[in-house]
Coordinates of C-alpha atoms and ligand atoms in Angstrom, one line a residue:
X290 CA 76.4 139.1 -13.5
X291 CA 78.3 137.1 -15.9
X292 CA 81.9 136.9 -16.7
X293 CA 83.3 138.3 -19.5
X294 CA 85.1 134.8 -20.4
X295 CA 81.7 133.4 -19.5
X296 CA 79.5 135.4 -22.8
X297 CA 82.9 134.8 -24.8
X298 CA 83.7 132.7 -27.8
X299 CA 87.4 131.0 -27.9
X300 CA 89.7 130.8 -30.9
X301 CA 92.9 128.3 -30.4
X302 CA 96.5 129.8 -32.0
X303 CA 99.3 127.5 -32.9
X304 CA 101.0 129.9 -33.5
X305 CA 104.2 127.9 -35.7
X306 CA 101.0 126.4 -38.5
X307 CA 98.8 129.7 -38.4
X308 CA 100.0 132.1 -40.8
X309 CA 104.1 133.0 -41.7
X310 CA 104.7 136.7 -43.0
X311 CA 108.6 136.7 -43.2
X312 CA 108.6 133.4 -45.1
X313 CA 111.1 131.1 -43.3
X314 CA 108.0 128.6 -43.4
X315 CA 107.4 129.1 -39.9
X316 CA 104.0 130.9 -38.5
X317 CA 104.9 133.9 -36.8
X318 CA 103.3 136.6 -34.1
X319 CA 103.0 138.8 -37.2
X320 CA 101.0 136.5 -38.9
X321 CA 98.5 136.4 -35.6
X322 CA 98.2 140.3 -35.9
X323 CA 97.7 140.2 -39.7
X324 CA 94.4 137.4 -39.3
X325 CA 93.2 139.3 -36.5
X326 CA 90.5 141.1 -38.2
X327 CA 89.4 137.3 -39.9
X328 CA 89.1 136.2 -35.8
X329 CA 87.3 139.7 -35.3
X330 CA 84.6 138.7 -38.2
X331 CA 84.4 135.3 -37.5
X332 CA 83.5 136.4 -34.1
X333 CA 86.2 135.6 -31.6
X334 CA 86.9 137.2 -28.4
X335 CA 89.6 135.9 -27.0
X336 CA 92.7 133.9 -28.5
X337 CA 94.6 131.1 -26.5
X338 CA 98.2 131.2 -27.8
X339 CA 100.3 127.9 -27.3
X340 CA 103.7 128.6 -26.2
X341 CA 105.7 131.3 -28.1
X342 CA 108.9 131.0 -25.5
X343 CA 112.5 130.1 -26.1
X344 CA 112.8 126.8 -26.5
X345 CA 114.6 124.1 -28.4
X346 CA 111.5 123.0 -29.2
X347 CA 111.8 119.0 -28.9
X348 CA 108.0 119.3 -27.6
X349 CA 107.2 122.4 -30.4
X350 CA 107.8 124.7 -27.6
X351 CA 106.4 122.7 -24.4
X352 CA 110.1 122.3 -23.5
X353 CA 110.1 126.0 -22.6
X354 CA 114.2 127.1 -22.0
X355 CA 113.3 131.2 -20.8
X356 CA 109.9 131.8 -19.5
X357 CA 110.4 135.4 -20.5
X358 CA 111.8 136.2 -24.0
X359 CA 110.2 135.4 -27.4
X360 CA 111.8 133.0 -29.3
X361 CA 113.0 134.6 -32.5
X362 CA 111.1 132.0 -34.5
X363 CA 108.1 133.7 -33.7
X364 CA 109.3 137.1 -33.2
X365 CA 110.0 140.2 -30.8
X366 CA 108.7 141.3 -27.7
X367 CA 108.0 144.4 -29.5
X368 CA 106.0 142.5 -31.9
X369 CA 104.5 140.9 -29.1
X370 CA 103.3 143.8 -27.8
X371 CA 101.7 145.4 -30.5
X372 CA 99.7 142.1 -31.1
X373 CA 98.6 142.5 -27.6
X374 CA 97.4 146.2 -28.3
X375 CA 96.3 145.2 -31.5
X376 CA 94.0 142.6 -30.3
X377 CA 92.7 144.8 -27.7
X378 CA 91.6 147.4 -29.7
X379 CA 89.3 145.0 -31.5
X380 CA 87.9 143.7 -27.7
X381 CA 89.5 140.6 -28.3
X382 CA 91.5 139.3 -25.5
X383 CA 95.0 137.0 -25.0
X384 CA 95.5 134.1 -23.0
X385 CA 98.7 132.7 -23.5
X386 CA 100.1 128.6 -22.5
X387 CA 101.6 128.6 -19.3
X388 CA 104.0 125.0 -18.6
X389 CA 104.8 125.0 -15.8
X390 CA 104.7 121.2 -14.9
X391 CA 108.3 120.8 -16.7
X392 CA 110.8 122.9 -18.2
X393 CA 113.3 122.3 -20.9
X394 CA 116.8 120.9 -20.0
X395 CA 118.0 123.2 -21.6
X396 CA 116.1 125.9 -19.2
X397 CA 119.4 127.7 -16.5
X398 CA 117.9 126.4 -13.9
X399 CA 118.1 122.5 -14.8
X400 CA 121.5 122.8 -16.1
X401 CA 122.5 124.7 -12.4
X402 CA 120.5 121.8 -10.8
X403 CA 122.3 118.9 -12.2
X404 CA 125.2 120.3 -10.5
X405 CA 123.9 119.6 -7.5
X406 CA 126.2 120.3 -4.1
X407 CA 124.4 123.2 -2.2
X408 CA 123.3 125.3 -4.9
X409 CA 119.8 127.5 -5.2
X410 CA 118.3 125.4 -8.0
X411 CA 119.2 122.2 -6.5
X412 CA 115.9 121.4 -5.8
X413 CA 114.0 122.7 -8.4
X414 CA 113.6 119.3 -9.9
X415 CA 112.7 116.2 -8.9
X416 CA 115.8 114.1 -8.3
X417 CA 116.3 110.3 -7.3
X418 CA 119.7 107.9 -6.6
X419 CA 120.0 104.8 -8.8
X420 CA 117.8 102.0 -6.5
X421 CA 120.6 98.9 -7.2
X422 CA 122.2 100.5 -10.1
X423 CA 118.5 100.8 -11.6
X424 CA 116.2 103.5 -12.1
X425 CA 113.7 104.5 -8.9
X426 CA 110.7 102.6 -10.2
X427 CA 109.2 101.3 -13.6
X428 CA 106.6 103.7 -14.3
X429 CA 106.3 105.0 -18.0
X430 CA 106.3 108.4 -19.2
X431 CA 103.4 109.9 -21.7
X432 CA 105.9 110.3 -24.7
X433 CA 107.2 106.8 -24.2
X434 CA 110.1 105.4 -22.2
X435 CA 111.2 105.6 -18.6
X436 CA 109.9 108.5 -16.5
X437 CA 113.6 108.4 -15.2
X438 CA 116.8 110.1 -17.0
X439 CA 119.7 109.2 -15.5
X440 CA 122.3 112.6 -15.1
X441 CA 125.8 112.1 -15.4
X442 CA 126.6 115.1 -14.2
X443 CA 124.6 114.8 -10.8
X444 CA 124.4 110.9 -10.6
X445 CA 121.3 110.6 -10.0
X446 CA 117.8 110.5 -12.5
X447 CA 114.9 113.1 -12.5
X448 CA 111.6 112.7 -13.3
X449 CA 109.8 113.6 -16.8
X450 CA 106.3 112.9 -17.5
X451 CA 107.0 114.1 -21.0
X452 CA 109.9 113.4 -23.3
X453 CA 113.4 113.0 -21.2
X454 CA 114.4 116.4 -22.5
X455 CA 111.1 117.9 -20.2
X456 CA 112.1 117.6 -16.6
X457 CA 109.4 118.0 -14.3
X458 CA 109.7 121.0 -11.5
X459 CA 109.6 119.9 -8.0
X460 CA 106.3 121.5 -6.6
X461 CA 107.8 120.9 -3.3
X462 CA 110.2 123.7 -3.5
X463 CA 109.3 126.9 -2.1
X464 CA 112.2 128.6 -3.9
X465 CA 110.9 126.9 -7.4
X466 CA 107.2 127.9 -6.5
X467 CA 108.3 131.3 -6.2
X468 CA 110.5 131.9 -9.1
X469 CA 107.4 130.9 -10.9
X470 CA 105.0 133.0 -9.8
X471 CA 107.4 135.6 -10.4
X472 CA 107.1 134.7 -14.1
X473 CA 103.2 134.7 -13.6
X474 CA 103.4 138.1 -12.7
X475 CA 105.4 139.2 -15.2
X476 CA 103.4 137.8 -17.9
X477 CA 100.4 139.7 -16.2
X478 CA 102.2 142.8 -16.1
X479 CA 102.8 142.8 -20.3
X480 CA 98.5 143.4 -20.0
X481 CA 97.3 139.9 -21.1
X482 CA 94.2 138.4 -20.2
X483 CA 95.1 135.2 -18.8
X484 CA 96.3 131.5 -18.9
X485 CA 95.9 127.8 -19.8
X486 CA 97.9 126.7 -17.8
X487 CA 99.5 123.6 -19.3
X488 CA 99.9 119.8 -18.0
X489 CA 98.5 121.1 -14.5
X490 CA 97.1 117.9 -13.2
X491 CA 100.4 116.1 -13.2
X492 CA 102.3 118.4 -10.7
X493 CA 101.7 115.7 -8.0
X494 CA 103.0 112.5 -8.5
X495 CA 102.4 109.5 -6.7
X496 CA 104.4 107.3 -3.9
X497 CA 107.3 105.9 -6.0
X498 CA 106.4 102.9 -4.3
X499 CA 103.4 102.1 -6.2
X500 CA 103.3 99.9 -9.2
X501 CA 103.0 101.0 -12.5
X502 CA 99.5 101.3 -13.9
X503 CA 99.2 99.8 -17.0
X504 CA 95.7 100.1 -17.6
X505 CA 96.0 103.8 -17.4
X506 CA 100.1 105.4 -18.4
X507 CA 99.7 108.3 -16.6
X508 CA 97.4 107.3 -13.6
X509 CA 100.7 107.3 -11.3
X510 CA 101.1 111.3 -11.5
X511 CA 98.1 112.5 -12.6
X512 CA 95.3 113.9 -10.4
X513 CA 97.3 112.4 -7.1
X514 CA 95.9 113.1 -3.9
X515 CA 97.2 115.7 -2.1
X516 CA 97.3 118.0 -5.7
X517 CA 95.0 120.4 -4.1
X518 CA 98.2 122.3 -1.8
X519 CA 99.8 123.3 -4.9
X520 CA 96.4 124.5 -6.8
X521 CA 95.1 126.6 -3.9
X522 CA 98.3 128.3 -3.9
X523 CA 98.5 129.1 -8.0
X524 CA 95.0 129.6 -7.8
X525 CA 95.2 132.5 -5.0
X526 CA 97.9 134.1 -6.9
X527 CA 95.4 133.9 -10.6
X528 CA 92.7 135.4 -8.2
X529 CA 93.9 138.1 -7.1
X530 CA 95.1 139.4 -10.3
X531 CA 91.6 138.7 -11.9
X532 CA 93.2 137.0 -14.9
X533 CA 91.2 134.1 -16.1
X534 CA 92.4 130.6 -16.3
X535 CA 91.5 127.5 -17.7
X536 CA 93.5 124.6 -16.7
X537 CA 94.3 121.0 -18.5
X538 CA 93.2 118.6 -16.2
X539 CA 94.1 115.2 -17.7
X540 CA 92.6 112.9 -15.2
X541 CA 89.7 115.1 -13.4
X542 CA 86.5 113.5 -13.5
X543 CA 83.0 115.1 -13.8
X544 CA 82.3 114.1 -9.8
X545 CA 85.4 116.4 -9.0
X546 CA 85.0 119.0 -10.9
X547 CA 83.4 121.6 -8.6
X548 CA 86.6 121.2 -6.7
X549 CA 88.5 122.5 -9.5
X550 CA 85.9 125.3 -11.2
X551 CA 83.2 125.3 -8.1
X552 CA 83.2 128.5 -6.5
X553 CA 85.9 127.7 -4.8
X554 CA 87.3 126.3 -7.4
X555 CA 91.1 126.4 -8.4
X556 CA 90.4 127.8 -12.2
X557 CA 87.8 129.4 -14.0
X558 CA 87.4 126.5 -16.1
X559 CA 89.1 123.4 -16.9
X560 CA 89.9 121.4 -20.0
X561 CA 88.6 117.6 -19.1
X562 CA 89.4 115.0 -21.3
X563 CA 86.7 112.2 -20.5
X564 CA 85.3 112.9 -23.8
X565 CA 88.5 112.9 -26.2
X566 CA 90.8 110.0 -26.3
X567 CA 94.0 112.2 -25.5
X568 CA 97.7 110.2 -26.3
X569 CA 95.5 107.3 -28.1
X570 CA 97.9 105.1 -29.7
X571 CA 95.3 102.9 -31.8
X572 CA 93.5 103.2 -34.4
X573 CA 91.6 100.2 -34.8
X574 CA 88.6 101.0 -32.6
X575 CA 86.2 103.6 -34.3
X576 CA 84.7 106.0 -31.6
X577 CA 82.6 105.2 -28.9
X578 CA 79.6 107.4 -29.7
X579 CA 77.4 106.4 -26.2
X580 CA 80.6 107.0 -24.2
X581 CA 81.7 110.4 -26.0
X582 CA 77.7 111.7 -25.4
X583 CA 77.7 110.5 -21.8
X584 CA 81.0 112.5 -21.2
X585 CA 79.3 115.6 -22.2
X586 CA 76.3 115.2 -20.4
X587 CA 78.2 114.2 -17.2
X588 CA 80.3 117.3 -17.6
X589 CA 76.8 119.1 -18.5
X590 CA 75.2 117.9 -15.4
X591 CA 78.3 118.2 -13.0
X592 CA 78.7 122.2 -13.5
X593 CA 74.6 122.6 -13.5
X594 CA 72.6 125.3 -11.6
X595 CA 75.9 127.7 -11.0
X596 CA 77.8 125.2 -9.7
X597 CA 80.8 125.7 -12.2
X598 CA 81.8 126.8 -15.5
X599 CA 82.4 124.1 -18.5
X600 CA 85.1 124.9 -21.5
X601 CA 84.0 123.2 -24.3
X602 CA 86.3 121.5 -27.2
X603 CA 86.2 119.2 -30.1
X604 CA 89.6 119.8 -30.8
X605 CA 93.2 121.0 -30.3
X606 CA 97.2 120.9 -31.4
X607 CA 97.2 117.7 -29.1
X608 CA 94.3 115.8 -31.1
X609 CA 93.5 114.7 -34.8
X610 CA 91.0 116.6 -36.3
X611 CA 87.5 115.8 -34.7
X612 CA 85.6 115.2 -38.4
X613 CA 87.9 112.6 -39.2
X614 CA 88.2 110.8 -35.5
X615 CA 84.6 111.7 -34.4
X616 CA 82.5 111.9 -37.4
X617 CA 83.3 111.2 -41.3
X618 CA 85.6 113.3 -43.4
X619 CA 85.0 111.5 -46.7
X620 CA 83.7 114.5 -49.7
X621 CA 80.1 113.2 -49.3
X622 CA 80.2 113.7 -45.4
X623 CA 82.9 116.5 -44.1
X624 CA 80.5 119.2 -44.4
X625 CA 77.0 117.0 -42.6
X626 CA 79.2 115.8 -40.3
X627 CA 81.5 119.3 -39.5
X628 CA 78.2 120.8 -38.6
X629 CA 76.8 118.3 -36.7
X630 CA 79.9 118.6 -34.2
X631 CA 79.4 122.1 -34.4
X632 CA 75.7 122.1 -33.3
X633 CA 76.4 119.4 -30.5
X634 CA 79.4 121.3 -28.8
X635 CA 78.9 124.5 -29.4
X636 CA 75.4 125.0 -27.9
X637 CA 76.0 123.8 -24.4
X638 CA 76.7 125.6 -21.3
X639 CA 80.2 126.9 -21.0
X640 CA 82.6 128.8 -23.0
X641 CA 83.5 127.5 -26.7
X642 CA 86.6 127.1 -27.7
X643 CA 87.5 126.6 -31.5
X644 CA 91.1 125.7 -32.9
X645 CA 92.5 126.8 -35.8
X646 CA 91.2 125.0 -39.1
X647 CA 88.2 123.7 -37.6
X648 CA 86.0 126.2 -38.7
X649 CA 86.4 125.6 -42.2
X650 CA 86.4 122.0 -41.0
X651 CA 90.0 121.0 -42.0
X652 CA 90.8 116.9 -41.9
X653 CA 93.3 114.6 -41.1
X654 CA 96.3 114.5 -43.1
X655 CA 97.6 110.9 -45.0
X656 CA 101.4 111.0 -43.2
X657 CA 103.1 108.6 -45.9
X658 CA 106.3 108.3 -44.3
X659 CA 108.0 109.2 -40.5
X660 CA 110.2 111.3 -41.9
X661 CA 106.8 113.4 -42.4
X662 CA 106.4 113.5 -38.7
X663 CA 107.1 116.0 -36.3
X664 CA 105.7 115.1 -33.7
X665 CA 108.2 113.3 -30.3
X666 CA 105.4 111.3 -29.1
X667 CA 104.3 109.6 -32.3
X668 CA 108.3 109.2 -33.0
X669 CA 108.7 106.9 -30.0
X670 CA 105.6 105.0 -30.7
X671 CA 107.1 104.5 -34.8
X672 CA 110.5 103.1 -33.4
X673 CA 108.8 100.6 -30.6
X674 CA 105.9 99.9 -33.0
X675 CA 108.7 98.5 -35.7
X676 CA 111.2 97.1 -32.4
X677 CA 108.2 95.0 -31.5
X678 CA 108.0 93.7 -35.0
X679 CA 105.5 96.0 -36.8
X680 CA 106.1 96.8 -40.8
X681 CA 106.7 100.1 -41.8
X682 CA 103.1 100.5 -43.6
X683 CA 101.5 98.9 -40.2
X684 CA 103.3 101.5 -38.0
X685 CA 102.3 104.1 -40.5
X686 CA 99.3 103.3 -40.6
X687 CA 98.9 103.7 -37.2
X688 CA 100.5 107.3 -36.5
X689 CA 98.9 108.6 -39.6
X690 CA 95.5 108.2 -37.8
X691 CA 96.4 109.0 -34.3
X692 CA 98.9 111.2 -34.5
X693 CA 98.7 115.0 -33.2
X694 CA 100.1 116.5 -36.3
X695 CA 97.0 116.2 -37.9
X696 CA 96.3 119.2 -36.0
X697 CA 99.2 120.8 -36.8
X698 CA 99.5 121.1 -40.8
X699 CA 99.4 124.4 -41.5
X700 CA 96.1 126.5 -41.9
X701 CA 94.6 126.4 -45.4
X702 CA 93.7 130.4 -46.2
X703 CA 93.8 129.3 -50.4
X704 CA 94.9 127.5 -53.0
X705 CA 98.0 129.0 -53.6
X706 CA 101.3 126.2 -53.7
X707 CA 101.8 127.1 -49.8
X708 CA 98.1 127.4 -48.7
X709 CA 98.2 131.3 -48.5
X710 CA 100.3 129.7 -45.2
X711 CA 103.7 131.0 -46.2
X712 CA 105.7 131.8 -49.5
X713 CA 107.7 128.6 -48.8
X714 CA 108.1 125.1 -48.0
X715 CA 106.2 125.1 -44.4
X716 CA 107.9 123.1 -41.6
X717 CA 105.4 120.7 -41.8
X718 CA 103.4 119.2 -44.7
X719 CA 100.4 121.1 -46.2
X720 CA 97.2 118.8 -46.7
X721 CA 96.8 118.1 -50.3
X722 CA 93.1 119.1 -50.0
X723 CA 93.9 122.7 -49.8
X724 CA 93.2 123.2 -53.5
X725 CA 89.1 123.0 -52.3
X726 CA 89.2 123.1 -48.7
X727 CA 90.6 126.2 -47.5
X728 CA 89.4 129.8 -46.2
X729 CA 88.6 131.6 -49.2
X730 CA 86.5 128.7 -50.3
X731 CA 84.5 127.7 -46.8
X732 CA 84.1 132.1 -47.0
X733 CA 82.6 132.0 -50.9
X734 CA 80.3 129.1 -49.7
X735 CA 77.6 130.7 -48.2
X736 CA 76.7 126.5 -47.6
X737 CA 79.8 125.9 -45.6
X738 CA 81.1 124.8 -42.2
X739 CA 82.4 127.7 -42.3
X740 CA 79.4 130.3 -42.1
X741 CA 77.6 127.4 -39.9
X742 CA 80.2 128.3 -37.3
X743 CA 79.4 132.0 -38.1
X744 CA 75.5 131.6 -37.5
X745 CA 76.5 129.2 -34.3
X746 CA 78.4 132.3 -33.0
X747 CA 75.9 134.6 -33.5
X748 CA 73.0 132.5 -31.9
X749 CA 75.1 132.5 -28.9
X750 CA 75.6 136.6 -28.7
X751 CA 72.1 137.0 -29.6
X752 CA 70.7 134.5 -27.1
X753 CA 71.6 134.9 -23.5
X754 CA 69.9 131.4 -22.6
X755 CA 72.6 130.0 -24.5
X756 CA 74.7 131.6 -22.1
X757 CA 73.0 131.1 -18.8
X758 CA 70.0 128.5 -19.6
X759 CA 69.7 125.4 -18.1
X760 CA 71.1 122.2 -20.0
X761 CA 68.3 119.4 -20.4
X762 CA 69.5 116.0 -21.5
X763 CA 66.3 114.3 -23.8
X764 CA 66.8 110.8 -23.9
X765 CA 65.8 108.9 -27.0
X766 CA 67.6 106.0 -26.3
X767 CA 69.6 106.0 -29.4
X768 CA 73.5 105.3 -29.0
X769 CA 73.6 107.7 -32.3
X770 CA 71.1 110.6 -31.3
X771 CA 72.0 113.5 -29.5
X772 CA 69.7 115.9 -28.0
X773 CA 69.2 118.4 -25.6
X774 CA 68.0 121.8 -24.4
X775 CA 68.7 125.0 -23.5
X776 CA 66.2 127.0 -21.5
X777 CA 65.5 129.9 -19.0
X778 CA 62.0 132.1 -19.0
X779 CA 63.3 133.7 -22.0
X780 CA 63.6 130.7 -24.4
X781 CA 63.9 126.9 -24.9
X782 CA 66.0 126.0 -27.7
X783 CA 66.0 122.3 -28.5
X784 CA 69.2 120.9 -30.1
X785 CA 69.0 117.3 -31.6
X786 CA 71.7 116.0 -33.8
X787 CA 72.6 111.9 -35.7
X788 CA 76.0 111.8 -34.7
X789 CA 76.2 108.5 -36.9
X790 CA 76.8 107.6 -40.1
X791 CA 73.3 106.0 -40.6
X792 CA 69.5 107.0 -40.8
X793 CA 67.7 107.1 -37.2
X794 CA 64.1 107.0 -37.2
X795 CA 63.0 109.4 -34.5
X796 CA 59.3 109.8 -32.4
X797 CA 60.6 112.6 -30.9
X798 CA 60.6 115.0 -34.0
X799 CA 57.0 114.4 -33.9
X800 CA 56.9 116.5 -30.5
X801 CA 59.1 119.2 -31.8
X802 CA 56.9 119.5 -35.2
X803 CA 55.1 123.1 -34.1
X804 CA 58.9 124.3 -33.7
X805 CA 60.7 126.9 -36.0
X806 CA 63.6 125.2 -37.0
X807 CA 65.9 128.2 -37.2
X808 CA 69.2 126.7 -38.2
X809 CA 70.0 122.9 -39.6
X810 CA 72.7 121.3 -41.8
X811 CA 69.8 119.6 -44.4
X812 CA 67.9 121.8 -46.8
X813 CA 64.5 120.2 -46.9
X814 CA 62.6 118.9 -43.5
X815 CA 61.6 115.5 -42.9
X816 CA 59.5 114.7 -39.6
X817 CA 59.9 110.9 -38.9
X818 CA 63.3 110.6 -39.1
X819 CA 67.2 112.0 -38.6
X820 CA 69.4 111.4 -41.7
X821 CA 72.9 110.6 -41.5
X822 CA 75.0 113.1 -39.3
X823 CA 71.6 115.7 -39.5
X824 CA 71.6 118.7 -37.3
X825 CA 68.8 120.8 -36.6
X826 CA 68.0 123.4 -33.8
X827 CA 64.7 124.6 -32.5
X828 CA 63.2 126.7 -31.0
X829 CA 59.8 126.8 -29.1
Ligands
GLC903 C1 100.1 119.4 -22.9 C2 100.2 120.1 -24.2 C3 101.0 119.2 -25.2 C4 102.4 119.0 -24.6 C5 102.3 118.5 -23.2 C6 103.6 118.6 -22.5 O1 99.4 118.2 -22.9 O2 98.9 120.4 -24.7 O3 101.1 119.8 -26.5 O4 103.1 118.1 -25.4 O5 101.4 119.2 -22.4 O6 103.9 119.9 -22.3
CA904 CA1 107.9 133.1 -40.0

């Protein structure tokens, strides 16, 4: 018997570019409950919600200061909870971001541990002396900098992974652990449906002896042995209250991953990241296309014959949008190549999980300037990129293509000044291409990305080998050509897809010829070849 999450189709919420009803040019819970019946008809089942908490929001809410109230940005409580019942009357189900790696400084219980002397939070972080006058070590944080802040107050640094305003918890404190899942089970008790749970591979770090990795930032507290005490112990406490959970796991790799969503596994599923670039600070290479198709098939292969659960992704708030990184988002292309990403990820085992914007296929944004830019991470790379003798256009250039808040510019529902986002100026810019990219548009289309996703959806709810049939890589030892299968005694559905930009002659097709092709991103048929970015599915 399957899991619910397992049939189940995945809609990503961030919640602050989604949809704004009292016009302060923020999104809003309210604005979640008004597009629920879109989600319902686009065919969504459960929403992931990023974080909605109190916070000062130096990481957009990441830097959570109260685990348990709303911050008034988004909302109420009471608005909270009718979203919750809302949703649930239409079957769909809420999973909401749980960060529990770091907390604000702002959060009571940093600002009672900097105090230090014998008091309860003492501990709760994860303190070090000056070593001669200096920080502990010289590892770097993700965000940029030290992972060391020194504290006045205490006299001694803590640890961030993040930005210096995200102190890491101390996973070594019993009282900490247990304040925490406290929280857990308070968030269960307000009837949602589960977490992703935030940042969850970095709540081991390393021996502060060890050098700093430079080949690899984070590689110093990320995945570190010994990670597995904490899980089983957050895990036990998920299990028990049959909530389902799908952890980020920066730094997990496709040989460990039944130890994470096996059967003994620590989460339902897991978020890896072997086949996005996450925190990618260049932008000179294009994408790898062999390495990006091998991650998927490792992944494929790893969880095969029961022995774990994939979630699959193109794209989320951390990431630029996966047409313009992955495929082409010039007019002539968006649409081929929107689909073709479509096809490739949403047709393999595990449970889909679409963000916000990409199924109308929005694009990257053109950032002009830093003042443009919300996001703390690609701030810190702007100022070292011009310390270290960049120009302002070079540096630009740079966070414009890799920064996250491509992701992040509000949703395009119309044309409107705002986007049908909000009544006024949103927080963060609006792509100019909302006058023809936008939801009423993609929903007038019947030609779009966005019905594609539609049909992709329903093949999924209609088929159950989609669901439970075997994955079969097909090589055609192309770097460009995807292709696959998905089979059980009910069906085989082949999937083959040009993830490039160029034509790619093609033997294979020449097998598949007595298929139906029952869904493809090219009108006509041709036999002996894939065109650029083509998508077509078959079935036997
Ligand atoms: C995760 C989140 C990201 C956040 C970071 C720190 O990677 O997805 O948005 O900045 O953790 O909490
Ligand atoms: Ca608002």
């Amino acid at each position: 018997m399957s899991k619910w999450w397992q049939e189940a189709i995945g809609y990503q919420i961030y919640p602050r570019s989604f949809k704004d009803t009292n016009h302060d040019g923020l999104g809003d819970i309210n604005g979640i409950r008004e597009k629920l019946s879109y989600l319902k008809e686009l065919g969504v089942d459960f929403i992931w919600i990023t974080p909605i908490y109190e916070s000062p929001n130096v990481d957009n809410g990441y830097d959570i200061s109260d685990y348990c109230a709303i911050s008034a940005d988004f909302g109420t409580m009471a608005e909270f909870q009718c979203l919750v019942q809302e949703a649930h009357d239409l079957d769909i189900k809420i999973i909401m971001d749980l960060v529990i790696n770091h907390t604000s400084n702002q959060h009571y219980w940093f600002q009672e541990s900097r105090k230090g002397g014998d008091n309860d939070y003492r501990d709760f972080y994860i303190w070090h002396p000056p070593v001669d006058g200096k920080e502990p070590n010289d590892w770097h944080a993700i965000f940029g900098g030290s992972v060391w802040e020194y504290d006045d107050l205490r006299g001694e640094y803590y640890f961030h992974a993040f930005a210096k305003e995200q102190p890491d918890l101390n996973w070594d404190s019993p009282a900490m652990r247990q304040k925490i899942f406290e929280m857990i089970e308070w968030w269960i008790e307000q009837g949602i449906d589960g977490f992703r749970i935030d940042a969850i591979s970095h709540i081991k770090k390393d021996d502060w002896h060890r050098p700093f990795d430079f080949a690899d930032v984070n590689g110093n507290y990320k995945n570190i042995e010994g990670i597995d005490v904490y899980l089983k112990e957050l895990s036990a406490l998920l299990k028990k209250h049959q909530v389902m959970s799908v952890g980020e796991a920066n730094g997990v790799k496709a040989e460990e991953a039944t130890a994470w969503v096996g059967e003994h596994g620590y989460f339902d599923m897991i978020f890896e990241f072997e086949h996005i670039d996450l925190w990618r600070t260049r932008n000179d290479e294009g994408i790898d296309l062999l390495s990006f198709k091998n991650a998927l098939i490792r992944w494929q292969e790893a969880l095969a014959d029961g022995r774990g659960w994939n979630a699959l992704y193109m794209e989320n708030h951390d990431v630029p949008r996966s047409i313009s990184a992955f495929g082409n988002d010039s007019l002539a292309y968006r649409t081929l190549s929107g689909k073709a990403l479509a096809m490739t990820f949403m047709l393999l085992q595990g449970t889909p999980f679409i963000y916000q914007g990409q199924e109308i296929g929005m694009i990257n944004n053109q950032f002009e300037s830093i003042a443009q830019i919300d996001a703390v991470d690609s701030i810190n790379l702007y100022e070292s990129l011009i310390e270290t003798g960049a120009t302002i256009e070079e540096a630009m250039q740079v966070i414009s293509g890799t920064t996250r808040d491509n992701a992040r510019t509000p949703m395009q529902w119309d044309a409107s000044t705002f986007a049908g986002f909000s009544e006024k100026e949103p927080w963060l810019a609006i792509n100019e291409n909302k006058n023809w990219l936008n939801v009423v548009e993609e929903q007038r289309n019947s030609a779009s990305i966005y019905h594609f996703y539609k049909q992709l959806i329903a093949l999924r709810k209609e088929n159950p080998t989609f669901i439970n049939g075997k994955f079969h890589y097909i090589e055609l030892n192309s770097a460009h050509l995807f292709c696959y299968e998905r089979k059980d005694d009910q069906a085989c559905f082949t999937i083959v897809v040009n993830l490039g930009g160029t034509e790619q002659t093609c033997d294979y097709l020449s097998a598949l010829q007595n298929q139906e092709i029952i869904l493809a991103n090219y009108e006509e048929d041709v036999t002996d070849c894939l065109r650029p970015y083509e998508a077509r599915l078959y079935r036997k």
